[in-house]
mmCIF file of C-alpha atoms in Angstrom:
data_model
loop_
_atom_site.group_PDB
_atom_site.id
_atom_site.type_symbol
_atom_site.label_atom_id
_atom_site.label_comp_id
_atom_site.label_asym_id
_atom_site.label_seq_id
_atom_site.Cartn_x
_atom_site.Cartn_y
_atom_site.Cartn_z
ATOM 1 C CA MET A 177 -0.209 0.159 -0.047
ATOM 2 C CA PHE A 178 2.921 2.368 0.715
ATOM 3 C CA ILE A 179 4.545 1.676 -2.651
ATOM 4 C CA ILE A 180 1.063 2.422 -4.344
ATOM 5 C CA CYS A 181 0.522 5.515 -2.578
ATOM 6 C CA LYS A 182 4.175 6.770 -3.074
ATOM 7 C CA PHE A 183 4.054 6.073 -7.018
ATOM 8 C CA TRP A 184 0.185 6.833 -7.455
ATOM 9 C CA LYS A 185 0.545 10.088 -5.493
ATOM 10 C CA GLU A 186 -0.368 12.341 -8.607
ATOM 11 C CA ARG A 187 -2.937 9.663 -9.762
ATOM 12 C CA TRP A 188 -4.840 9.855 -6.333
ATOM 13 C CA LEU A 189 -5.061 13.766 -6.806
ATOM 14 C CA VAL A 190 -6.858 13.090 -10.152
ATOM 15 C CA ALA A 191 -9.181 10.622 -8.699
ATOM 16 C CA GLY A 192 -10.137 12.981 -6.174
ATOM 17 C CA LEU A 193 -10.644 15.822 -8.760
ATOM 18 C CA SER A 194 -12.845 13.096 -10.567
ATOM 19 C CA MET A 195 -14.931 12.396 -7.543
ATOM 20 C CA GLN A 196 -15.599 16.086 -7.259
ATOM 21 C CA ILE A 197 -16.842 16.137 -10.542
ATOM 22 C CA PHE A 198 -18.795 12.924 -10.344
ATOM 23 C CA ALA A 199 -20.188 13.485 -6.513
ATOM 24 C CA PRO A 200 -23.534 15.020 -7.512
ATOM 25 C CA TYR A 201 -24.164 12.026 -9.508
ATOM 26 C CA VAL A 202 -23.296 9.584 -6.877
ATOM 27 C CA HIS A 203 -25.546 11.530 -4.634
ATOM 28 C CA LEU A 204 -28.622 11.085 -6.613
ATOM 29 C CA VAL A 205 -27.806 7.153 -7.305
ATOM 30 C CA SER A 206 -27.271 6.919 -3.585
ATOM 31 C CA ILE A 207 -30.859 7.952 -2.862
ATOM 32 C CA THR A 208 -32.189 6.046 -5.529
ATOM 33 C CA VAL A 209 -30.729 2.710 -4.343
ATOM 34 C CA MET A 210 -31.579 3.577 -1.043
ATOM 35 C CA VAL A 211 -35.284 4.181 -2.039
ATOM 36 C CA ILE A 212 -35.287 0.987 -3.799
ATOM 37 C CA LEU A 213 -33.518 -1.023 -1.090
ATOM 38 C CA PHE A 214 -35.580 0.510 1.836
ATOM 39 C CA TRP A 215 -38.995 -1.016 1.478
ATOM 40 C CA PRO A 216 -37.581 -4.814 1.850
ATOM 41 C CA VAL A 217 -35.149 -3.997 4.432
ATOM 42 C CA ALA A 218 -37.183 -1.908 6.486
ATOM 43 C CA PHE A 219 -40.253 -4.510 6.447
ATOM 44 C CA TYR A 220 -37.531 -7.260 7.216
ATOM 45 C CA VAL A 221 -36.185 -5.195 10.387
ATOM 46 C CA ALA A 222 -39.942 -4.091 11.503
ATOM 47 C CA CYS A 223 -40.783 -7.817 11.380
ATOM 48 C CA LEU A 224 -37.779 -8.975 13.572
ATOM 49 C CA GLU A 225 -37.998 -6.373 16.002
ATOM 50 C CA ARG A 226 -42.091 -7.011 16.541
ATOM 51 C CA GLU A 227 -41.247 -10.466 16.998
ATOM 52 C CA VAL A 228 -38.745 -9.853 19.621
ATOM 53 C CA ARG A 229 -40.999 -7.537 21.543
ATOM 54 C CA MET A 230 -43.981 -9.558 21.247
ATOM 55 C CA ARG A 231 -42.031 -12.463 23.068
ATOM 56 C CA ARG A 232 -40.877 -10.155 25.675
ATOM 57 C CA TYR A 233 -44.023 -8.241 26.509
ATOM 58 C CA ARG A 234 -47.483 -8.791 26.118
ATOM 59 C CA MET A 235 -49.218 -6.148 24.019
ATOM 60 C CA THR A 236 -52.486 -5.098 22.795
ATOM 61 C CA HIS A 237 -53.704 -4.998 19.122
ATOM 62 C CA SER A 238 -53.588 -1.295 18.942
ATOM 63 C CA GLU A 239 -49.925 -1.032 20.647
ATOM 64 C CA LYS A 240 -48.479 -3.643 18.138
ATOM 65 C CA LYS A 241 -50.052 -1.539 15.030
ATOM 66 C CA ARG A 242 -48.780 1.519 16.577
ATOM 67 C CA LEU A 243 -45.088 0.289 16.923
ATOM 68 C CA LYS A 244 -45.044 -0.957 13.329
ATOM 69 C CA GLN A 245 -46.236 2.342 12.342
ATOM 70 C CA CYS A 246 -43.515 4.053 14.142
ATOM 71 C CA ASN A 247 -40.583 1.657 13.159
ATOM 72 C CA VAL A 248 -41.358 1.991 9.390
ATOM 73 C CA ILE A 249 -41.410 5.870 9.756
ATOM 74 C CA THR A 250 -38.097 5.789 11.658
ATOM 75 C CA ARG A 251 -36.743 3.643 8.924
ATOM 76 C CA LEU A 252 -37.900 5.920 6.294
ATOM 77 C CA ARG A 253 -36.500 8.898 7.674
ATOM 78 C CA GLY A 254 -33.149 7.569 8.517
ATOM 79 C CA LEU A 255 -32.755 6.327 5.122
ATOM 80 C CA TYR A 256 -33.892 9.584 3.445
ATOM 81 C CA LEU A 257 -31.795 11.633 5.390
ATOM 82 C CA MET A 258 -28.565 9.516 5.001
ATOM 83 C CA PRO A 259 -27.744 11.053 1.671
ATOM 84 C CA LEU A 260 -27.753 14.495 3.114
ATOM 85 C CA GLY A 261 -24.617 13.383 4.943
ATOM 86 C CA ILE A 262 -22.670 12.873 1.751
ATOM 87 C CA TYR A 263 -20.295 15.692 0.951
ATOM 88 C CA SER A 264 -20.068 16.939 -2.493
ATOM 89 C CA PRO A 265 -17.561 19.637 -3.376
ATOM 90 C CA CYS A 266 -19.409 20.692 -6.457
ATOM 91 C CA ILE A 267 -22.285 21.950 -4.683
ATOM 92 C CA GLN A 268 -21.012 25.112 -3.248
ATOM 93 C CA GLU A 269 -22.241 28.622 -2.668
ATOM 94 C CA LYS A 270 -21.298 31.190 -5.332
ATOM 95 C CA GLU A 271 -19.016 33.222 -3.304
ATOM 96 C CA ASN A 272 -16.776 30.036 -2.411
ATOM 97 C CA LEU A 273 -16.267 28.951 -5.839
ATOM 98 C CA GLY A 274 -12.913 29.299 -7.132
ATOM 99 C CA PRO A 275 -11.587 31.594 -9.828
ATOM 100 C CA LYS A 276 -12.873 30.704 -13.444
ATOM 101 C CA PRO A 277 -10.714 28.555 -15.570
ATOM 102 C CA THR A 278 -8.587 30.187 -18.381
ATOM 103 C CA ILE A 279 -10.206 29.256 -21.757
ATOM 104 C CA PHE A 280 -8.625 29.248 -25.086
ATOM 105 C CA GLY A 281 -10.338 28.907 -28.271
ATOM 106 C CA HIS A 282 -9.296 25.707 -30.012
ATOM 107 C CA ARG A 283 -9.050 26.788 -34.020
ATOM 108 C CA GLY A 284 -11.473 30.041 -32.644
ATOM 109 C CA ALA A 285 -14.679 28.762 -31.800
ATOM 110 C CA PRO A 286 -15.403 26.117 -34.121
ATOM 111 C CA MET A 287 -19.361 25.662 -33.010
ATOM 112 C CA LEU A 288 -20.024 29.300 -34.057
ATOM 113 C CA GLY A 289 -17.742 29.361 -37.056
ATOM 114 C CA PRO A 290 -15.655 27.604 -39.880
ATOM 115 C CA GLU A 291 -12.407 26.471 -37.872
ATOM 116 C CA ASN A 292 -9.187 28.345 -38.315
ATOM 117 C CA THR A 293 -10.864 31.303 -40.066
ATOM 118 C CA MET A 294 -11.329 34.951 -38.906
ATOM 119 C CA MET A 295 -14.740 34.652 -38.402
ATOM 120 C CA SER A 296 -14.069 31.769 -35.879
ATOM 121 C CA PHE A 297 -11.441 33.824 -33.946
ATOM 122 C CA GLU A 298 -13.567 36.889 -33.597
ATOM 123 C CA LYS A 299 -16.549 34.637 -32.278
ATOM 124 C CA ALA A 300 -14.039 33.380 -29.542
ATOM 125 C CA VAL A 301 -13.102 36.755 -28.557
ATOM 126 C CA GLU A 302 -16.719 37.953 -28.456
ATOM 127 C CA HIS A 303 -17.381 34.818 -25.967
ATOM 128 C CA GLY A 304 -14.532 35.850 -23.502
ATOM 129 C CA ALA A 305 -11.639 33.451 -24.818
ATOM 130 C CA HIS A 306 -8.216 34.316 -22.923
ATOM 131 C CA GLY A 307 -6.204 33.065 -25.716
ATOM 132 C CA LEU A 308 -6.364 31.655 -29.415
ATOM 133 C CA GLU A 309 -4.988 28.323 -30.543
ATOM 134 C CA THR A 310 -4.257 27.386 -34.290
ATOM 135 C CA ASP A 311 -2.336 25.141 -36.536
ATOM 136 C CA ILE A 312 0.274 26.801 -39.030
ATOM 137 C CA HIS A 313 1.435 25.671 -42.416
ATOM 138 C CA LEU A 314 3.743 27.612 -44.705
ATOM 139 C CA SER A 315 2.878 27.776 -48.358
ATOM 140 C CA TYR A 316 5.516 27.292 -51.090
ATOM 141 C CA ASP A 317 6.295 30.957 -51.323
ATOM 142 C CA HIS A 318 7.254 31.297 -47.897
ATOM 143 C CA VAL A 319 3.697 32.499 -46.343
ATOM 144 C CA PRO A 320 2.446 31.060 -42.760
ATOM 145 C CA PHE A 321 -1.166 30.324 -43.342
ATOM 146 C CA LEU A 322 -3.820 28.481 -40.837
ATOM 147 C CA MET A 323 -4.882 25.080 -41.425
ATOM 148 C CA HIS A 324 -5.355 22.101 -39.420
ATOM 149 C CA ASP A 325 -5.551 19.081 -41.734
ATOM 150 C CA PHE A 326 -2.560 17.798 -44.167
ATOM 151 C CA ASP A 327 -4.944 18.386 -47.038
ATOM 152 C CA LEU A 328 -7.437 21.005 -48.356
ATOM 153 C CA LYS A 329 -10.513 18.738 -49.111
ATOM 154 C CA ARG A 330 -12.212 18.986 -45.648
ATOM 155 C CA THR A 331 -12.294 22.691 -44.986
ATOM 156 C CA THR A 332 -12.032 24.283 -48.596
ATOM 157 C CA ASN A 333 -13.552 23.888 -51.917
ATOM 158 C CA ILE A 334 -10.444 22.703 -53.607
ATOM 159 C CA GLY A 335 -12.873 19.542 -54.808
ATOM 160 C CA GLU A 336 -14.624 21.980 -57.005
ATOM 161 C CA VAL A 337 -11.679 24.236 -58.087
ATOM 162 C CA GLN A 338 -9.008 21.600 -58.582
ATOM 163 C CA PRO A 339 -10.114 18.066 -57.820
ATOM 164 C CA GLU A 340 -6.974 16.237 -58.734
ATOM 165 C CA SER A 341 -5.195 18.287 -56.212
ATOM 166 C CA ALA A 342 -7.495 17.726 -53.260
ATOM 167 C CA CYS A 343 -5.378 15.187 -51.423
ATOM 168 C CA GLU A 344 -1.894 17.057 -51.909
ATOM 169 C CA ASN A 345 -0.117 18.798 -48.951
ATOM 170 C CA PRO A 346 -1.298 22.232 -48.672
ATOM 171 C CA ALA A 347 2.241 23.571 -48.293
ATOM 172 C CA PHE A 348 2.870 22.634 -51.766
ATOM 173 C CA PHE A 349 0.577 25.375 -53.000
ATOM 174 C CA ASN A 350 1.442 29.194 -53.630
ATOM 175 C CA TRP A 351 -0.451 31.790 -51.424
ATOM 176 C CA ASP A 352 -1.796 33.340 -54.584
ATOM 177 C CA PHE A 353 -3.823 29.988 -55.038
ATOM 178 C CA LEU A 354 -4.595 29.207 -51.418
ATOM 179 C CA SER A 355 -6.079 32.986 -50.906
ATOM 180 C CA THR A 356 -8.667 32.268 -53.515
ATOM 181 C CA LEU A 357 -10.182 29.136 -51.869
ATOM 182 C CA ASN A 358 -13.248 29.289 -49.887
ATOM 183 C CA ALA A 359 -12.994 28.001 -46.218
ATOM 184 C CA GLY A 360 -16.565 28.587 -45.109
ATOM 185 C CA LYS A 361 -19.100 26.852 -47.354
ATOM 186 C CA TRP A 362 -18.870 23.532 -45.860
ATOM 187 C CA PHE A 363 -19.794 24.784 -42.728
ATOM 188 C CA VAL A 364 -23.155 25.701 -43.244
ATOM 189 C CA LYS A 365 -23.903 22.265 -44.987
ATOM 190 C CA PRO A 366 -26.017 19.963 -42.519
ATOM 191 C CA GLU A 367 -24.306 16.860 -43.662
ATOM 192 C CA LEU A 368 -20.592 18.523 -43.084
ATOM 193 C CA ARG A 369 -21.317 20.055 -39.799
ATOM 194 C CA PRO A 370 -18.609 19.263 -37.399
ATOM 195 C CA PHE A 371 -20.684 19.042 -34.167
ATOM 196 C CA TYR A 372 -24.258 17.424 -33.863
ATOM 197 C CA ASN A 373 -25.008 19.655 -31.004
ATOM 198 C CA MET A 374 -24.354 22.804 -32.739
ATOM 199 C CA LYS A 375 -27.002 25.605 -32.444
ATOM 200 C CA PRO A 376 -28.830 26.938 -35.518
ATOM 201 C CA LEU A 377 -26.751 29.866 -37.145
ATOM 202 C CA SER A 378 -28.469 33.119 -37.922
ATOM 203 C CA GLU A 379 -28.785 34.145 -41.493
ATOM 204 C CA ALA A 380 -26.160 36.699 -41.023
ATOM 205 C CA ASP A 381 -23.819 34.354 -39.884
ATOM 206 C CA LYS A 382 -24.423 31.728 -42.508
ATOM 207 C CA GLU A 383 -23.684 34.459 -44.942
ATOM 208 C CA ARG A 384 -20.599 35.418 -43.043
ATOM 209 C CA ALA A 385 -19.457 32.053 -42.893
ATOM 210 C CA ARG A 386 -19.876 31.424 -46.688
ATOM 211 C CA ASN A 387 -17.505 34.309 -47.489
ATOM 212 C CA GLN A 388 -14.640 32.793 -45.344
ATOM 213 C CA SER A 389 -11.032 32.501 -47.014
ATOM 214 C CA ILE A 390 -7.877 30.901 -45.509
ATOM 215 C CA PRO A 391 -6.384 33.483 -43.218
ATOM 216 C CA THR A 392 -2.542 33.925 -42.613
ATOM 217 C CA LEU A 393 -0.489 33.987 -39.425
ATOM 218 C CA ALA A 394 -0.323 37.700 -39.790
ATOM 219 C CA ASP A 395 -4.010 38.500 -39.943
ATOM 220 C CA LEU A 396 -4.396 36.237 -36.456
ATOM 221 C CA LEU A 397 -1.596 38.197 -34.890
ATOM 222 C CA THR A 398 -3.109 41.590 -35.619
ATOM 223 C CA LEU A 399 -6.394 40.414 -34.240
ATOM 224 C CA ALA A 400 -4.398 39.089 -30.988
ATOM 225 C CA GLU A 401 -2.631 42.398 -30.904
ATOM 226 C CA LYS A 402 -5.545 44.451 -31.063
ATOM 227 C CA GLU A 403 -7.713 42.512 -28.501
ATOM 228 C CA ARG A 404 -4.763 41.667 -26.452
ATOM 229 C CA LYS A 405 -4.971 37.892 -26.540
ATOM 230 C CA PHE A 406 -2.652 35.025 -26.201
ATOM 231 C CA VAL A 407 -1.613 32.822 -29.186
ATOM 232 C CA ILE A 408 -0.775 29.291 -29.075
ATOM 233 C CA PHE A 409 -0.165 27.154 -32.252
ATOM 234 C CA ASP A 410 1.212 23.875 -33.541
ATOM 235 C CA LEU A 411 3.599 24.248 -36.151
ATOM 236 C CA HIS A 412 3.753 21.755 -38.783
ATOM 237 C CA ARG A 413 7.122 20.955 -40.589
ATOM 238 C CA PRO A 414 7.165 21.428 -44.386
ATOM 239 C CA PRO A 415 7.237 17.999 -46.134
ATOM 240 C CA PRO A 416 10.541 16.963 -48.038
ATOM 241 C CA LYS A 417 11.509 19.054 -51.082
ATOM 242 C CA HIS A 418 9.772 22.100 -49.548
ATOM 243 C CA PRO A 419 12.075 25.256 -49.963
ATOM 244 C CA LEU A 420 11.678 25.702 -46.118
ATOM 245 C CA ARG A 421 11.986 22.386 -44.948
ATOM 246 C CA HIS A 422 14.999 22.915 -42.678
ATOM 247 C CA THR A 423 14.424 26.902 -41.928
ATOM 248 C CA PHE A 424 10.399 27.023 -41.435
ATOM 249 C CA VAL A 425 10.815 28.060 -37.763
ATOM 250 C CA ARG A 426 13.230 31.042 -38.706
ATOM 251 C CA GLN A 427 10.389 32.051 -41.065
ATOM 252 C CA VAL A 428 7.563 31.925 -38.402
ATOM 253 C CA VAL A 429 9.695 33.932 -35.852
ATOM 254 C CA SER A 430 10.291 36.719 -38.378
ATOM 255 C CA VAL A 431 6.635 36.915 -39.052
ATOM 256 C CA ILE A 432 5.850 37.155 -35.497
ATOM 257 C CA LEU A 433 8.493 39.769 -34.794
ATOM 258 C CA ALA A 434 7.183 41.850 -37.672
ATOM 259 C CA SER A 435 3.559 42.019 -36.169
ATOM 260 C CA LYS A 436 4.666 43.680 -33.254
ATOM 261 C CA ILE A 437 2.623 41.526 -30.994
ATOM 262 C CA GLU A 438 3.435 41.733 -26.946
ATOM 263 C CA GLN A 439 6.034 39.219 -26.143
ATOM 264 C CA HIS A 440 5.558 37.649 -22.806
ATOM 265 C CA LEU A 441 8.804 35.786 -23.116
ATOM 266 C CA THR A 442 11.402 38.150 -24.659
ATOM 267 C CA PRO A 443 14.092 36.946 -27.397
ATOM 268 C CA LYS A 444 16.714 37.549 -24.722
ATOM 269 C CA PHE A 445 15.024 35.190 -22.225
ATOM 270 C CA TYR A 446 14.757 32.634 -24.781
ATOM 271 C CA VAL A 447 18.293 32.942 -25.708
ATOM 272 C CA PHE A 448 19.617 32.711 -21.952
ATOM 273 C CA MET A 449 17.206 29.599 -21.574
ATOM 274 C CA TRP A 450 18.766 28.161 -24.920
ATOM 275 C CA LEU A 451 22.364 28.974 -23.790
ATOM 276 C CA LEU A 452 21.697 27.600 -20.099
ATOM 277 C CA ALA A 453 20.411 24.193 -21.410
ATOM 278 C CA ASP A 454 23.220 23.976 -23.978
ATOM 279 C CA ILE A 455 25.721 24.312 -20.999
ATOM 280 C CA ILE A 456 23.778 21.992 -18.880
ATOM 281 C CA SER A 457 23.731 19.196 -21.668
ATOM 282 C CA VAL A 458 27.601 19.760 -22.259
ATOM 283 C CA LEU A 459 28.464 19.449 -18.633
ATOM 284 C CA PHE A 460 26.474 16.513 -18.221
ATOM 285 C CA ILE A 461 28.194 14.853 -21.435
ATOM 286 C CA VAL A 462 31.444 15.892 -20.126
ATOM 287 C CA ALA A 463 30.579 14.290 -16.715
ATOM 288 C CA ILE A 464 29.283 10.911 -18.329
ATOM 289 C CA PHE A 465 32.617 10.629 -20.580
ATOM 290 C CA CYS A 466 35.159 11.321 -17.751
ATOM 291 C CA PHE A 467 32.975 8.673 -15.607
ATOM 292 C CA HIS A 468 33.256 6.198 -18.072
ATOM 293 C CA TRP A 469 36.986 7.051 -19.068
ATOM 294 C CA ARG A 470 38.121 6.773 -15.513
ATOM 295 C CA ARG A 471 36.447 3.683 -15.018
ATOM 296 C CA GLU A 472 37.954 2.124 -17.834
ATOM 297 C CA THR A 473 41.521 3.501 -16.897
ATOM 298 C CA GLU A 474 41.243 2.114 -13.539
ATOM 299 C CA LYS A 475 40.441 -1.425 -14.908
ATOM 300 C CA GLU A 476 42.952 -1.481 -17.220
ATOM 301 C CA LYS A 477 45.439 -0.571 -14.637
ATOM 302 C CA LEU A 478 44.121 -3.264 -12.313
ATOM 303 C CA PHE A 479 44.491 -5.644 -15.224
ATOM 304 C CA GLU A 480 47.883 -4.926 -15.960
ATOM 305 C CA THR A 481 48.819 -5.256 -12.358
ATOM 306 C CA SER A 482 47.202 -8.678 -11.962
ATOM 307 C CA SER A 483 48.906 -9.534 -15.103
ATOM 308 C CA THR A 484 52.460 -8.871 -13.744
ATOM 309 C CA ARG A 485 51.847 -10.638 -10.471
ATOM 310 C CA THR A 486 50.551 -13.619 -12.396
ATOM 311 C CA GLY A 487 53.729 -13.573 -14.500
ATOM 312 C CA LYS A 488 56.247 -13.561 -11.496
ATOM 313 C CA VAL A 489 54.161 -16.227 -9.946
ATOM 314 C CA ARG A 490 54.236 -18.318 -13.173
ATOM 315 C CA GLY A 491 58.234 -17.665 -13.584
ATOM 316 C CA LEU A 492 58.768 -18.670 -9.944
ATOM 317 C CA ALA A 493 57.061 -21.866 -10.341
ATOM 318 C CA HIS A 494 58.755 -22.649 -13.527
ATOM 319 C CA SER A 495 62.422 -22.269 -11.999
ATOM 320 C CA CYS A 496 61.430 -24.357 -9.151
ATOM 321 C CA LEU A 497 60.453 -27.053 -11.642
ATOM 322 C CA PHE A 498 63.872 -27.184 -13.368
ATOM 323 C CA ILE A 499 66.278 -26.748 -10.370
ATOM 324 C CA PRO A 500 69.243 -29.126 -11.286
ATOM 325 C CA THR A 501 70.041 -32.283 -9.479
ATOM 326 C CA HIS A 502 73.652 -31.159 -8.452
ATOM 327 C CA CYS A 503 72.153 -28.301 -6.480
ATOM 328 C CA PHE A 504 70.033 -30.768 -4.086
ATOM 329 C CA GLN A 505 73.284 -32.926 -3.577
ATOM 330 C CA GLU A 506 75.302 -29.651 -2.443
ATOM 331 C CA THR A 507 72.211 -28.695 0.071
ATOM 332 C CA GLU A 508 72.213 -32.211 1.308
ATOM 333 C CA ALA A 509 76.253 -31.769 1.835
ATOM 334 C CA ALA A 510 75.878 -28.524 3.660
ATOM 335 C CA PHE A 511 73.263 -29.851 5.815
ATOM 336 C CA HIS A 512 74.797 -33.255 6.472
ATOM 337 C CA VAL A 513 75.051 -33.949 10.137
ATOM 338 C CA PRO A 514 78.057 -36.408 10.966
ATOM 339 C CA ASP A 515 77.608 -39.625 12.927
ATOM 340 C CA LYS A 516 78.666 -39.648 16.810
ATOM 341 C CA SER A 517 79.691 -43.189 16.702
#
């Protein structure tokens, strides 16, 4: 249990937050289950108590009936009041509620306007979005534009204009061609609506949606600068054989800097963090190299020492095996003890 609590610490937090969300439903289910289980349980308990008391005391018929009613009412009150003791963090007074969460318009407001169009982003701003989220591709002539899919057939009319190119990557088209495509007619078609629970659009919004085109990143940054909104995006790398295959980040950064949008993280801070990360990485790599180099050096020295000792022992054993016979004779003469007799 200790190991589970240690390694699942964050998961327990998630479980607690999930319980806060589902607590009202648990409350209602508990009441329903108690109502269903009340009658057989209360009837059985009342019968048991009545039988016990009838054995202990002699009671009249009216007293038995009154006791039965009292038992049933007591059980009923207890079971119906029990759910009131279940604590639900979702049921709170308005003044005790926490701050509202920050809301980002994912591709704008895709239930109120065609996704990744200026109408969608303007609708998100009207409904109080804190920031705007989008996806960026780069055209073949270096223009960053807003598009989520890796083809144009779902959200544009390329199937009518140039059907043979409907499945091609949008990065292979020039901006002059992309700017002529319609990006909103699909949204007002009932069979192509992105969400089934969308509210009906007004005629003015339908007409506005029909006239939407693919916006550029510069258009979105202008709106964000005007409304003072955050912008986050997914930057898609151009496919192979694209002229900006390896320099697309530089091109997008240049467009962002040219828009004069407020920088919450200045370029100097980016440079500092980049250099700091590089320095830490270099130190870490050098430390690992030195550690392994030192360990291998120590192993090599130990191997050389053990080899030297083994060679000396083998040489000594070899010399002892090949001692001449006269050496033993001389040794025997040197240690000869004369006979006293």
